[in-house]
PDB file of C-alpha atoms and ligand atoms in Angstrom:
ATOM      1  CA  MET A 184     -13.106  -5.341   3.034  1.00 96.00           C
ATOM      2  CA  LEU A 185     -13.050  -3.312  -0.152  1.00 97.00           C
ATOM      3  CA  SER A 186     -14.968  -3.785  -3.356  1.00 97.00           C
ATOM      4  CA  VAL A 187     -15.106  -1.807  -6.577  1.00 97.00           C
ATOM      5  CA  ARG A 188     -17.642  -2.202  -9.360  1.00 98.00           C
ATOM      6  CA  GLY A 189     -17.425  -0.910 -12.906  1.00 98.00           C
ATOM      7  CA  LEU A 190     -14.518   1.357 -12.096  1.00 97.00           C
ATOM      8  CA  ALA A 191     -13.577   3.436 -15.145  1.00 98.00           C
ATOM      9  CA  LYS A 192     -11.113   6.233 -15.740  1.00 98.00           C
ATOM     10  CA  ARG A 193     -10.551   8.188 -18.907  1.00 97.00           C
ATOM     11  CA  TYR A 194      -7.695  10.637 -19.449  1.00 95.00           C
ATOM     12  CA  GLY A 195      -8.664  12.498 -22.609  1.00 94.00           C
ATOM     13  CA  ALA A 196      -8.529   9.888 -25.372  1.00 93.00           C
ATOM     14  CA  VAL A 197      -6.925   7.247 -23.115  1.00 95.00           C
ATOM     15  CA  GLN A 198      -9.227   4.752 -21.400  1.00 96.00           C
ATOM     16  CA  ALA A 199      -6.932   3.893 -18.462  1.00 97.00           C
ATOM     17  CA  LEU A 200      -9.574   1.743 -16.735  1.00 98.00           C
ATOM     18  CA  ALA A 201     -12.484   0.266 -18.648  1.00 97.00           C
ATOM     19  CA  GLY A 202     -14.860  -1.052 -15.982  1.00 97.00           C
ATOM     20  CA  VAL A 203     -13.047  -3.054 -13.309  1.00 98.00           C
ATOM     21  CA  ASP A 204     -14.755  -5.177 -10.650  1.00 98.00           C
ATOM     22  CA  LEU A 205     -12.533  -6.219  -7.762  1.00 98.00           C
ATOM     23  CA  ASP A 206     -13.046  -7.550  -4.248  1.00 98.00           C
ATOM     24  CA  VAL A 207     -10.400  -7.403  -1.547  1.00 98.00           C
ATOM     25  CA  ARG A 208     -11.142  -9.896   1.219  1.00 97.00           C
ATOM     26  CA  PRO A 209     -10.359  -9.269   4.887  1.00 97.00           C
ATOM     27  CA  GLY A 210      -6.956 -10.573   5.929  1.00 97.00           C
ATOM     28  CA  GLU A 211      -5.666 -11.453   2.476  1.00 98.00           C
ATOM     29  CA  VAL A 212      -2.622 -10.298   0.537  1.00 98.00           C
ATOM     30  CA  LEU A 213      -3.890  -9.454  -2.944  1.00 98.00           C
ATOM     31  CA  ALA A 214      -1.378  -8.806  -5.722  1.00 98.00           C
ATOM     32  CA  ILE A 215      -2.283  -6.619  -8.683  1.00 98.00           C
ATOM     33  CA  CYS A 216      -0.177  -7.314 -11.756  1.00 97.00           C
ATOM     34  CA  GLY A 217      -0.138  -6.332 -15.398  1.00 96.00           C
ATOM     35  CA  ASP A 218       2.086  -4.855 -18.084  1.00 93.00           C
ATOM     36  CA  ASN A 219       3.177  -1.221 -18.205  1.00 93.00           C
ATOM     37  CA  GLY A 220       0.158   0.973 -18.818  1.00 94.00           C
ATOM     38  CA  ALA A 221      -2.348  -1.741 -17.830  1.00 96.00           C
ATOM     39  CA  GLY A 222      -4.019   0.587 -15.318  1.00 96.00           C
ATOM     40  CA  LYS A 223      -2.612  -0.629 -11.982  1.00 95.00           C
ATOM     41  CA  SER A 224      -1.518   2.754 -10.648  1.00 92.00           C
ATOM     42  CA  THR A 225      -4.709   4.386 -11.898  1.00 94.00           C
ATOM     43  CA  LEU A 226      -6.762   1.801 -10.002  1.00 96.00           C
ATOM     44  CA  ILE A 227      -4.765   2.385  -6.823  1.00 94.00           C
ATOM     45  CA  LYS A 228      -4.927   6.167  -7.148  1.00 93.00           C
ATOM     46  CA  ILE A 229      -8.705   6.012  -7.335  1.00 95.00           C
ATOM     47  CA  VAL A 230      -8.979   3.557  -4.449  1.00 94.00           C
ATOM     48  CA  SER A 231      -6.704   5.712  -2.283  1.00 92.00           C
ATOM     49  CA  GLY A 232      -8.444   9.009  -3.024  1.00 93.00           C
ATOM     50  CA  ALA A 233      -5.669  10.568  -5.111  1.00 92.00           C
ATOM     51  CA  GLU A 234      -7.806  10.539  -8.284  1.00 93.00           C
ATOM     52  CA  THR A 235     -11.528  10.437  -8.934  1.00 94.00           C
ATOM     53  CA  ALA A 236     -13.149   7.804 -11.131  1.00 95.00           C
ATOM     54  CA  SER A 237     -14.977   8.694 -14.343  1.00 95.00           C
ATOM     55  CA  ASP A 238     -17.480   5.982 -13.496  1.00 96.00           C
ATOM     56  CA  GLY A 239     -18.118   3.143 -11.060  1.00 97.00           C
ATOM     57  CA  GLU A 240     -18.516   2.703  -7.326  1.00 96.00           C
ATOM     58  CA  MET A 241     -16.534   1.640  -4.319  1.00 97.00           C
ATOM     59  CA  ARG A 242     -17.433   0.112  -0.961  1.00 97.00           C
ATOM     60  CA  LEU A 243     -15.275  -0.056   2.158  1.00 96.00           C
ATOM     61  CA  ARG A 244     -16.485  -2.589   4.747  1.00 95.00           C
ATOM     62  CA  GLY A 245     -19.820  -2.624   2.903  1.00 94.00           C
ATOM     63  CA  GLU A 246     -20.293   1.131   3.001  1.00 96.00           C
ATOM     64  CA  ALA A 247     -20.342   3.221  -0.199  1.00 96.00           C
ATOM     65  CA  VAL A 248     -17.353   5.572  -0.173  1.00 95.00           C
ATOM     66  CA  ARG A 249     -15.762   8.217  -2.345  1.00 91.00           C
ATOM     67  CA  PHE A 250     -12.552   9.573  -0.882  1.00 93.00           C
ATOM     68  CA  ALA A 251     -11.802  13.268  -1.336  1.00 92.00           C
ATOM     69  CA  SER A 252      -8.054  12.785  -0.743  1.00 91.00           C
ATOM     70  CA  PRO A 253      -5.511  10.187   0.409  1.00 89.00           C
ATOM     71  CA  HIS A 254      -5.765  11.725   3.881  1.00 88.00           C
ATOM     72  CA  ASP A 255      -9.521  11.123   3.828  1.00 92.00           C
ATOM     73  CA  ALA A 256      -8.867   7.444   2.960  1.00 93.00           C
ATOM     74  CA  LEU A 257      -6.260   7.208   5.739  1.00 90.00           C
ATOM     75  CA  ARG A 258      -8.762   8.477   8.302  1.00 90.00           C
ATOM     76  CA  ARG A 259     -11.128   5.710   7.161  1.00 93.00           C
ATOM     77  CA  GLY A 260      -8.471   3.045   7.697  1.00 93.00           C
ATOM     78  CA  LEU A 261      -7.020   2.713   4.196  1.00 95.00           C
ATOM     79  CA  ALA A 262      -3.330   3.612   3.935  1.00 92.00           C
ATOM     80  CA  THR A 263      -1.414   3.827   0.671  1.00 91.00           C
ATOM     81  CA  ILE A 264       2.346   3.609   0.473  1.00 88.00           C
ATOM     82  CA  TYR A 265       3.506   5.151  -2.775  1.00 79.00           C
ATOM     83  CA  GLN A 266       6.760   4.244  -4.409  1.00 67.00           C
ATOM     84  CA  ASP A 267       8.386   7.559  -3.488  1.00 66.00           C
ATOM     85  CA  LEU A 268       7.167   6.895   0.094  1.00 66.00           C
ATOM     86  CA  ALA A 269       6.432  10.576   0.758  1.00 77.00           C
ATOM     87  CA  LEU A 270       8.748  10.578   3.775  1.00 88.00           C
ATOM     88  CA  ALA A 271      10.667  13.636   4.990  1.00 91.00           C
ATOM     89  CA  PRO A 272      14.299  12.428   4.880  1.00 93.00           C
ATOM     90  CA  ARG A 273      15.722  15.136   7.139  1.00 95.00           C
ATOM     91  CA  LEU A 274      13.254  14.463   9.918  1.00 96.00           C
ATOM     92  CA  ALA A 275      13.591  11.712  12.512  1.00 96.00           C
ATOM     93  CA  ILE A 276      11.872   8.351  12.129  1.00 97.00           C
ATOM     94  CA  TYR A 277       9.396   9.114  14.928  1.00 97.00           C
ATOM     95  CA  GLN A 278       8.523  12.485  13.349  1.00 96.00           C
ATOM     96  CA  ASN A 279       7.739  10.738  10.068  1.00 94.00           C
ATOM     97  CA  VAL A 280       5.650   8.076  11.796  1.00 94.00           C
ATOM     98  CA  PHE A 281       3.558  10.698  13.617  1.00 93.00           C
ATOM     99  CA  MET A 282       3.456  13.332  10.870  1.00 88.00           C
ATOM    100  CA  GLY A 283       0.015  14.917  10.682  1.00 81.00           C
ATOM    101  CA  ALA A 284      -1.109  13.220  13.908  1.00 81.00           C
ATOM    102  CA  GLU A 285       1.435  14.139  16.582  1.00 88.00           C
ATOM    103  CA  LEU A 286       1.004  13.052  20.173  1.00 92.00           C
ATOM    104  CA  THR A 287       0.692  15.846  22.734  1.00 90.00           C
ATOM    105  CA  ARG A 288       0.409  16.126  26.500  1.00 92.00           C
ATOM    106  CA  GLY A 289      -0.849  18.827  28.850  1.00 89.00           C
ATOM    107  CA  VAL A 290      -3.986  20.926  28.400  1.00 87.00           C
ATOM    108  CA  GLY A 291      -4.960  24.169  26.692  1.00 85.00           C
ATOM    109  CA  PRO A 292      -2.113  26.651  26.155  1.00 85.00           C
ATOM    110  CA  LEU A 293       0.266  24.334  28.005  1.00 85.00           C
ATOM    111  CA  ARG A 294      -0.183  21.565  25.445  1.00 90.00           C
ATOM    112  CA  VAL A 295       3.192  20.385  24.115  1.00 91.00           C
ATOM    113  CA  LEU A 296       4.404  17.650  21.798  1.00 92.00           C
ATOM    114  CA  ASP A 297       4.969  14.402  23.681  1.00 93.00           C
ATOM    115  CA  LYS A 298       8.318  13.558  22.133  1.00 95.00           C
ATOM    116  CA  PRO A 299       9.262  10.670  24.495  1.00 95.00           C
ATOM    117  CA  ALA A 300       5.908   8.958  23.840  1.00 96.00           C
ATOM    118  CA  MET A 301       6.291   9.298  20.074  1.00 96.00           C
ATOM    119  CA  ILE A 302       9.884   7.995  20.161  1.00 97.00           C
ATOM    120  CA  GLU A 303       8.792   5.000  22.222  1.00 97.00           C
ATOM    121  CA  GLN A 304       5.623   4.184  20.260  1.00 96.00           C
ATOM    122  CA  ALA A 305       7.452   4.478  16.934  1.00 96.00           C
ATOM    123  CA  ARG A 306       9.980   1.981  18.308  1.00 96.00           C
ATOM    124  CA  GLY A 307       7.081  -0.311  19.191  1.00 95.00           C
ATOM    125  CA  TYR A 308       5.633  -0.214  15.656  1.00 93.00           C
ATOM    126  CA  LEU A 309       9.023  -1.026  14.135  1.00 93.00           C
ATOM    127  CA  ALA A 310       9.499  -3.898  16.595  1.00 91.00           C
ATOM    128  CA  GLN A 311       6.048  -5.231  15.678  1.00 88.00           C
ATOM    129  CA  LEU A 312       7.198  -5.273  12.047  1.00 86.00           C
ATOM    130  CA  GLY A 313      10.378  -7.133  12.953  1.00 87.00           C
ATOM    131  CA  SER A 314      12.525  -4.165  11.875  1.00 88.00           C
ATOM    132  CA  SER A 315      16.128  -4.018  13.030  1.00 87.00           C
ATOM    133  CA  VAL A 316      15.909  -0.266  13.691  1.00 93.00           C
ATOM    134  CA  THR A 317      15.581   0.646  17.385  1.00 94.00           C
ATOM    135  CA  ASP A 318      16.692   4.294  17.559  1.00 97.00           C
ATOM    136  CA  THR A 319      13.722   6.235  16.166  1.00 97.00           C
ATOM    137  CA  THR A 320      15.465   9.601  16.614  1.00 97.00           C
ATOM    138  CA  ARG A 321      17.635   8.784  13.581  1.00 97.00           C
ATOM    139  CA  ALA A 322      16.958  10.820  10.435  1.00 97.00           C
ATOM    140  CA  VAL A 323      15.181   8.846   7.703  1.00 95.00           C
ATOM    141  CA  ALA A 324      18.006   9.927   5.337  1.00 95.00           C
ATOM    142  CA  THR A 325      20.367   7.571   7.219  1.00 95.00           C
ATOM    143  CA  LEU A 326      18.197   4.472   6.554  1.00 93.00           C
ATOM    144  CA  SER A 327      18.412   1.847   3.813  1.00 88.00           C
ATOM    145  CA  GLY A 328      15.599   1.507   1.276  1.00 86.00           C
ATOM    146  CA  GLY A 329      14.102  -1.487   3.100  1.00 86.00           C
ATOM    147  CA  GLN A 330      14.264   0.328   6.438  1.00 90.00           C
ATOM    148  CA  ARG A 331      12.503   3.320   4.874  1.00 90.00           C
ATOM    149  CA  GLN A 332       9.705   1.014   3.788  1.00 88.00           C
ATOM    150  CA  SER A 333       9.373  -0.071   7.414  1.00 89.00           C
ATOM    151  CA  VAL A 334       8.971   3.576   8.490  1.00 91.00           C
ATOM    152  CA  ALA A 335       6.246   4.117   5.870  1.00 89.00           C
ATOM    153  CA  ILE A 336       4.462   0.968   7.062  1.00 89.00           C
ATOM    154  CA  ALA A 337       4.834   2.020  10.726  1.00 91.00           C
ATOM    155  CA  ARG A 338       3.026   5.209   9.745  1.00 89.00           C
ATOM    156  CA  ALA A 339       0.118   3.099   8.454  1.00 88.00           C
ATOM    157  CA  LEU A 340       0.081   1.240  11.790  1.00 89.00           C
ATOM    158  CA  ARG A 341       0.007   4.550  13.685  1.00 89.00           C
ATOM    159  CA  TRP A 342      -3.196   5.461  11.807  1.00 88.00           C
ATOM    160  CA  ASN A 343      -4.519   2.032  12.686  1.00 88.00           C
ATOM    161  CA  ALA A 344      -5.165   1.328   9.000  1.00 92.00           C
ATOM    162  CA  ASP A 345      -6.663  -2.109   8.456  1.00 94.00           C
ATOM    163  CA  ILE A 346      -5.972  -2.101   4.727  1.00 96.00           C
ATOM    164  CA  VAL A 347      -2.545  -1.168   3.394  1.00 94.00           C
ATOM    165  CA  VAL A 348      -1.932  -0.600  -0.316  1.00 95.00           C
ATOM    166  CA  MET A 349       1.653  -0.724  -1.582  1.00 92.00           C
ATOM    167  CA  ASP A 350       2.682   0.396  -5.082  1.00 91.00           C
ATOM    168  CA  GLU A 351       5.845  -1.469  -6.177  1.00 89.00           C
ATOM    169  CA  PRO A 352       7.471  -1.573  -2.712  1.00 86.00           C
ATOM    170  CA  THR A 353      10.502  -3.576  -3.869  1.00 87.00           C
ATOM    171  CA  ALA A 354      11.074  -1.926  -7.267  1.00 84.00           C
ATOM    172  CA  ALA A 355      14.163   0.069  -6.234  1.00 77.00           C
ATOM    173  CA  LEU A 356      15.606  -2.478  -3.809  1.00 80.00           C
ATOM    174  CA  GLY A 357      18.419  -5.029  -3.838  1.00 82.00           C
ATOM    175  CA  VAL A 358      18.026  -8.725  -3.019  1.00 86.00           C
ATOM    176  CA  LYS A 359      18.543  -8.430   0.743  1.00 85.00           C
ATOM    177  CA  GLU A 360      16.311  -5.376   1.105  1.00 84.00           C
ATOM    178  CA  THR A 361      13.609  -7.019  -1.003  1.00 89.00           C
ATOM    179  CA  ALA A 362      13.646  -9.976   1.402  1.00 90.00           C
ATOM    180  CA  GLN A 363      13.266  -7.525   4.308  1.00 87.00           C
ATOM    181  CA  VAL A 364      10.260  -5.874   2.697  1.00 87.00           C
ATOM    182  CA  LEU A 365       8.613  -9.246   2.001  1.00 93.00           C
ATOM    183  CA  ASP A 366       9.102 -10.005   5.711  1.00 90.00           C
ATOM    184  CA  LEU A 367       7.466  -6.651   6.539  1.00 89.00           C
ATOM    185  CA  ILE A 368       4.465  -7.568   4.402  1.00 93.00           C
ATOM    186  CA  ARG A 369       4.191 -10.934   6.152  1.00 94.00           C
ATOM    187  CA  ALA A 370       4.421  -9.238   9.571  1.00 91.00           C
ATOM    188  CA  LEU A 371       1.755  -6.727   8.581  1.00 92.00           C
ATOM    189  CA  ASN A 372      -0.519  -9.509   7.384  1.00 95.00           C
ATOM    190  CA  ALA A 373       0.163 -11.576  10.535  1.00 93.00           C
ATOM    191  CA  ALA A 374      -0.975  -8.523  12.540  1.00 90.00           C
ATOM    192  CA  GLY A 375      -4.352  -8.885  10.811  1.00 94.00           C
ATOM    193  CA  LYS A 376      -3.930  -6.239   8.117  1.00 95.00           C
ATOM    194  CA  THR A 377      -5.270  -6.674   4.600  1.00 97.00           C
ATOM    195  CA  VAL A 378      -2.596  -5.901   2.018  1.00 97.00           C
ATOM    196  CA  VAL A 379      -2.903  -4.892  -1.637  1.00 97.00           C
ATOM    197  CA  LEU A 380       0.430  -5.206  -3.401  1.00 96.00           C
ATOM    198  CA  ILE A 381       1.153  -3.880  -6.883  1.00 95.00           C
ATOM    199  CA  SER A 382       4.149  -5.659  -8.310  1.00 94.00           C
ATOM    200  CA  HIS A 383       6.032  -6.432 -11.505  1.00 92.00           C
ATOM    201  CA  ASN A 384       8.086  -9.003  -9.610  1.00 94.00           C
ATOM    202  CA  MET A 385       6.384 -12.392  -9.918  1.00 96.00           C
ATOM    203  CA  ALA A 386       8.761 -14.000  -7.415  1.00 95.00           C
ATOM    204  CA  ASP A 387       7.557 -11.472  -4.807  1.00 95.00           C
ATOM    205  CA  VAL A 388       3.935 -12.187  -5.705  1.00 97.00           C
ATOM    206  CA  VAL A 389       4.378 -15.943  -5.370  1.00 97.00           C
ATOM    207  CA  ALA A 390       6.249 -15.435  -2.079  1.00 96.00           C
ATOM    208  CA  VAL A 391       3.646 -13.322  -0.239  1.00 97.00           C
ATOM    209  CA  ALA A 392       0.309 -13.068  -2.070  1.00 98.00           C
ATOM    210  CA  HIS A 393      -2.751 -15.270  -1.552  1.00 98.00           C
ATOM    211  CA  ARG A 394      -4.525 -14.076  -4.680  1.00 98.00           C
ATOM    212  CA  VAL A 395      -3.592 -12.273  -7.878  1.00 98.00           C
ATOM    213  CA  ALA A 396      -5.577  -9.989 -10.154  1.00 98.00           C
ATOM    214  CA  ILE A 397      -4.091  -9.301 -13.568  1.00 97.00           C
ATOM    215  CA  LEU A 398      -5.015  -6.192 -15.532  1.00 97.00           C
ATOM    216  CA  LYS A 399      -4.624  -5.744 -19.267  1.00 97.00           C
ATOM    217  CA  GLN A 400      -5.516  -2.557 -21.123  1.00 96.00           C
ATOM    218  CA  GLY A 401      -7.725  -1.309 -18.314  1.00 97.00           C
ATOM    219  CA  ARG A 402      -9.611  -4.573 -17.800  1.00 97.00           C
ATOM    220  CA  LYS A 403      -9.244  -7.331 -15.239  1.00 98.00           C
ATOM    221  CA  VAL A 404      -8.442 -10.509 -17.169  1.00 97.00           C
ATOM    222  CA  ILE A 405      -7.472 -12.880 -14.356  1.00 97.00           C
ATOM    223  CA  ASP A 406      -8.491 -13.130 -10.691  1.00 97.00           C
ATOM    224  CA  ARG A 407      -7.385 -16.325  -8.966  1.00 97.00           C
ATOM    225  CA  PRO A 408      -5.540 -17.867  -6.004  1.00 97.00           C
ATOM    226  CA  VAL A 409      -1.751 -17.856  -6.188  1.00 97.00           C
ATOM    227  CA  ALA A 410      -1.447 -21.366  -4.724  1.00 95.00           C
ATOM    228  CA  GLY A 411      -0.061 -23.769  -7.309  1.00 92.00           C
ATOM    229  CA  LEU A 412       1.437 -21.031  -9.502  1.00 95.00           C
ATOM    230  CA  ASP A 413       5.134 -20.423  -9.983  1.00 96.00           C
ATOM    231  CA  ALA A 414       6.708 -17.122 -11.009  1.00 96.00           C
ATOM    232  CA  ASP A 415       7.261 -18.236 -14.630  1.00 96.00           C
ATOM    233  CA  THR A 416       3.670 -19.299 -15.177  1.00 96.00           C
ATOM    234  CA  LEU A 417       2.472 -16.041 -13.639  1.00 96.00           C
ATOM    235  CA  SER A 418       4.753 -14.021 -15.963  1.00 96.00           C
ATOM    236  CA  HIS A 419       3.285 -15.858 -18.941  1.00 96.00           C
ATOM    237  CA  MET A 420      -0.220 -15.052 -17.738  1.00 95.00           C
ATOM    238  CA  VAL A 421       0.657 -11.362 -17.424  1.00 94.00           C
ATOM    239  CA  MET A 422       2.073 -11.326 -20.961  1.00 93.00           C
ATOM    240  CA  ALA A 423      -0.734 -13.371 -22.508  1.00 92.00           C
ATOM    241  CA  GLY A 424      -3.493 -11.682 -20.513  1.00 91.00           C
ATOM    242  CA  ARG A 425      -5.166 -15.054 -19.934  1.00 90.00           C
ATOM    243  CA  GLU A 426      -4.708 -18.354 -18.108  1.00 89.00           C
ATOM    244  CA  VAL A 427      -1.917 -20.512 -19.495  1.00 86.00           C
ATOM    245  CA  ALA A 428      -1.364 -24.220 -19.013  1.00 73.00           C
TER     246      ALA A 428
HETATM  247  N1  LIG B  95      -2.438  11.671 -15.770  1.00 70.53           N
HETATM  248  C1  LIG B  95      -2.552  10.995 -16.914  1.00 70.53           C
HETATM  249  N2  LIG B  95      -2.840  11.594 -18.079  1.00 70.53           N
HETATM  250  C2  LIG B  95      -2.971  10.910 -19.224  1.00 70.53           C
HETATM  251  N3  LIG B  95      -2.851   9.566 -19.310  1.00 70.53           N
HETATM  252  C3  LIG B  95      -2.561   8.906 -18.189  1.00 70.53           C
HETATM  253  C4  LIG B  95      -2.390   9.553 -16.930  1.00 70.53           C
HETATM  254  N4  LIG B  95      -2.118   8.620 -15.987  1.00 70.53           N
HETATM  255  C5  LIG B  95      -2.110   7.441 -16.616  1.00 70.53           C
HETATM  256  N5  LIG B  95      -2.378   7.601 -17.941  1.00 70.53           N
HETATM  257  C6  LIG B  95      -2.451   6.533 -18.956  1.00 70.53           C
HETATM  258  O1  LIG B  95      -3.339   5.546 -18.456  1.00 70.53           O
HETATM  259  C7  LIG B  95      -2.871   4.240 -18.780  1.00 70.53           C
HETATM  260  C8  LIG B  95      -2.702   3.431 -17.497  1.00 70.53           C
HETATM  261  O2  LIG B  95      -1.618   3.990 -16.753  1.00 70.53           O
HETATM  262  P1  LIG B  95      -1.178   3.428 -15.316  1.00 70.53           P
HETATM  263  O3  LIG B  95      -0.177   4.373 -14.774  1.00 70.53           O
HETATM  264  O4  LIG B  95      -2.369   3.169 -14.493  1.00 70.53           O
HETATM  265  O5  LIG B  95      -0.493   2.038 -15.708  1.00 70.53           O
HETATM  266  P2  LIG B  95       0.306   0.999 -14.797  1.00 70.53           P
HETATM  267  O6  LIG B  95      -0.370  -0.324 -14.951  1.00 70.53           O
HETATM  268  O7  LIG B  95       0.471   1.527 -13.437  1.00 70.53           O
HETATM  269  O8  LIG B  95       1.720   0.934 -15.549  1.00 70.53           O
HETATM  270  P3  LIG B  95       3.216   0.761 -14.949  1.00 70.53           P
HETATM  271  O9  LIG B  95       3.398  -0.698 -14.729  1.00 70.53           O
HETATM  272  O10 LIG B  95       4.064   1.265 -16.082  1.00 70.53           O
HETATM  273  O11 LIG B  95       3.333   1.571 -13.705  1.00 70.53           O
HETATM  274  C9  LIG B  95      -1.580   4.428 -19.563  1.00 70.53           C
HETATM  275  O12 LIG B  95      -1.886   4.386 -20.927  1.00 70.53           O
HETATM  276  C10 LIG B  95      -1.128   5.820 -19.153  1.00 70.53           C
HETATM  277  O13 LIG B  95      -0.369   6.430 -20.170  1.00 70.53           O
HETATM  278 MG1  LIG B  96       2.143   2.151 -12.281  1.00 70.53          MG
END
């Protein structure tokens, strides 16, 4: 689905990424782990078009790509959900879902926003994700953290993204909301989407990911299936930067 080769990024004297090769396979949930400063966010920013690489190449569905912006990546079917979610809290759920790609009806000068269609379709995306929210005219500010994640994911569905990248989606959430977001990820994956999940929470990784890549000081040190690993072993691998017994 997505592959990067020799991806490098230097910020002045800091080598944030030092030549990373990574393949994301269609339909999988891939977790990217690593200590603070390992290069996870840098990798994701380059993949999503928010930053440009100093070196290396990237292919999406086999085709060489270089995204000019996150919007460019979104148009090509790669959606990134940042930790701050980039939602407009005072606007309604449906307005957030359709932001930048509103539905209209009518022709020429008579063209108007198709509010009923957007309200209804936004409801459909949330239902597809198993979200408990049904009234999409509610302001995002009135939603819980987990429900806000569902709005951000619904936005990715609206763009028909087939690969969804999430940077620490459960970092600010409580136990119940974290469980909701893990369910969202499962629903997204069951709908055929490929998911890349950056996480510091090894229990989350073990719960939803098929494969894990571990970064250390800008290099990929582990890339393996999650099956057979528990959260403790995975934590040790992140700390050691190598396989542990
Ligand atoms: N804009 C920047 N300017 C200078 N250095 C940067 C910049 N962005 C990242 N870095 C450095 O690059 C390295 C990798 O940072 P990155 O944010 O990718 O780490 P991370 O794995 O996401 O860490 P965390 O788990 O803390 O989010 C760090 O040493 C960081 O200080
Ligand atoms: Mg980060």
